[in-house]
Amino acid sequence: MVTKEEVLEALKAVSDPEIGYDVVNLGLVYDIQINGNRVYIKMTMTAPTCPVTPWILSEAQRVVEELPGVEACDIELVWDPPWNPKMMSDEAKQALNIDY
């Protein structure tokens, strides 16, 4: 069975093309649940009007479903809590010169 750590590592391959950083370090992944061979993810975008939302969600689903042992991945787009730069990893903040 796949682990949350493996799912997070796979999701690091998905970058927001407008920001140039991955969805995990941007703090866009809120929750991961694994039930057998199915993965359920709650994630958000940096803004509700993000024009690349469909692409990011599709890529996230694709990379997770490519993991051994994963039959399906369902992603729920959520807006609560609202994303803010404080949710980014220290690595991302430093790389993007964001001082929080």
CSV table of C-alpha atoms in Angstrom, one decimal:
chain,number,residue,atom,x,y,z
A,1,MET,CA,0.0,0.0,0.0
A,2,VAL,CA,1.2,3.5,-0.8
A,3,THR,CA,2.1,5.9,2.0
A,4,LYS,CA,1.4,9.5,2.5
A,5,GLU,CA,5.1,10.2,2.2
A,6,GLU,CA,5.2,8.6,-1.2
A,7,VAL,CA,2.1,10.6,-2.3
A,8,LEU,CA,3.7,13.8,-1.1
A,9,GLU,CA,6.9,13.0,-2.9
A,10,ALA,CA,5.0,12.3,-6.2
A,11,LEU,CA,3.1,15.6,-5.8
A,12,LYS,CA,6.4,17.5,-5.6
A,13,ALA,CA,6.6,16.8,-9.4
A,14,VAL,CA,3.6,19.1,-9.9
A,15,SER,CA,4.6,22.8,-10.1
A,16,ASP,CA,2.4,25.8,-10.3
A,17,PRO,CA,3.6,27.1,-13.7
A,18,GLU,CA,2.9,30.7,-12.7
A,19,ILE,CA,5.0,30.6,-9.6
A,20,GLY,CA,7.5,27.9,-10.6
A,21,TYR,CA,7.3,25.9,-7.4
A,22,ASP,CA,5.7,22.6,-6.5
A,23,VAL,CA,2.3,22.2,-4.9
A,24,VAL,CA,3.6,20.5,-1.7
A,25,ASN,CA,6.2,23.2,-0.8
A,26,LEU,CA,3.7,25.9,-1.8
A,27,GLY,CA,1.4,24.5,1.0
A,28,LEU,CA,-1.5,23.7,-1.4
A,29,VAL,CA,-1.9,20.1,-0.2
A,30,TYR,CA,-4.1,20.2,2.9
A,31,ASP,CA,-4.9,16.5,3.5
A,32,ILE,CA,-4.2,13.0,2.1
A,33,GLN,CA,-6.2,10.0,3.0
A,34,ILE,CA,-5.4,6.5,1.8
A,35,ASN,CA,-8.0,3.7,1.8
A,36,GLY,CA,-6.6,0.6,0.3
A,37,ASN,CA,-5.6,1.4,-3.3
A,38,ARG,CA,-7.5,4.7,-3.4
A,39,VAL,CA,-6.0,8.0,-2.5
A,40,TYR,CA,-8.1,11.1,-1.5
A,41,ILE,CA,-6.5,14.5,-1.5
A,42,LYS,CA,-7.8,17.9,-0.4
A,43,MET,CA,-5.9,20.7,-1.9
A,44,THR,CA,-6.3,24.4,-2.8
A,45,MET,CA,-4.9,26.9,-5.2
A,46,THR,CA,-3.1,30.2,-4.4
A,47,ALA,CA,-6.2,32.0,-5.6
A,48,PRO,CA,-9.8,31.1,-6.7
A,49,THR,CA,-9.2,32.7,-10.1
A,50,CYS,CA,-6.0,30.7,-10.8
A,51,PRO,CA,-6.1,30.0,-14.6
A,52,VAL,CA,-4.1,26.8,-14.4
A,53,THR,CA,-6.3,25.1,-11.7
A,54,PRO,CA,-7.6,22.4,-14.1
A,55,TRP,CA,-4.0,21.6,-15.3
A,56,ILE,CA,-2.6,21.4,-11.7
A,57,LEU,CA,-5.4,19.1,-10.5
A,58,SER,CA,-5.0,16.9,-13.6
A,59,GLU,CA,-1.3,16.6,-13.1
A,60,ALA,CA,-1.6,15.9,-9.4
A,61,GLN,CA,-4.1,13.1,-10.1
A,62,ARG,CA,-1.9,11.7,-12.9
A,63,VAL,CA,1.3,11.5,-10.8
A,64,VAL,CA,-0.5,9.9,-7.9
A,65,GLU,CA,-2.2,7.4,-10.0
A,66,GLU,CA,1.1,6.4,-11.5
A,67,LEU,CA,2.4,5.2,-8.1
A,68,PRO,CA,2.5,1.5,-7.6
A,69,GLY,CA,-0.5,0.2,-5.7
A,70,VAL,CA,-2.7,3.2,-6.5
A,71,GLU,CA,-5.8,2.4,-8.5
A,72,ALA,CA,-7.5,5.8,-8.3
A,73,CYS,CA,-6.9,9.3,-6.9
A,74,ASP,CA,-9.7,11.7,-6.1
A,75,ILE,CA,-8.9,15.3,-5.5
A,76,GLU,CA,-11.2,17.7,-3.8
A,77,LEU,CA,-10.5,21.4,-4.4
A,78,VAL,CA,-11.2,23.3,-1.2
A,79,TRP,CA,-11.0,27.0,-0.3
A,80,ASP,CA,-11.1,26.7,3.5
A,81,PRO,CA,-8.8,27.6,5.0
A,82,PRO,CA,-7.8,30.2,2.4
A,83,TRP,CA,-4.3,29.8,1.2
A,84,ASN,CA,-1.7,32.4,2.2
A,85,PRO,CA,2.1,32.6,1.8
A,86,LYS,CA,2.6,31.6,5.5
A,87,MET,CA,1.6,28.0,4.4
A,88,MET,CA,4.7,27.7,2.2
A,89,SER,CA,7.6,25.6,3.3
A,90,ASP,CA,10.7,27.5,4.5
A,91,GLU,CA,12.5,26.2,1.4
A,92,ALA,CA,9.9,27.7,-0.9
A,93,LYS,CA,9.8,31.0,1.0
A,94,GLN,CA,13.5,31.3,0.7
A,95,ALA,CA,13.6,30.4,-3.0
A,96,LEU,CA,10.9,32.8,-3.8
A,97,ASN,CA,12.2,35.6,-1.5
A,98,ILE,CA,9.1,35.7,0.6
A,99,ASP,CA,9.8,37.0,4.1
A,100,TYR,CA,7.3,35.6,6.6
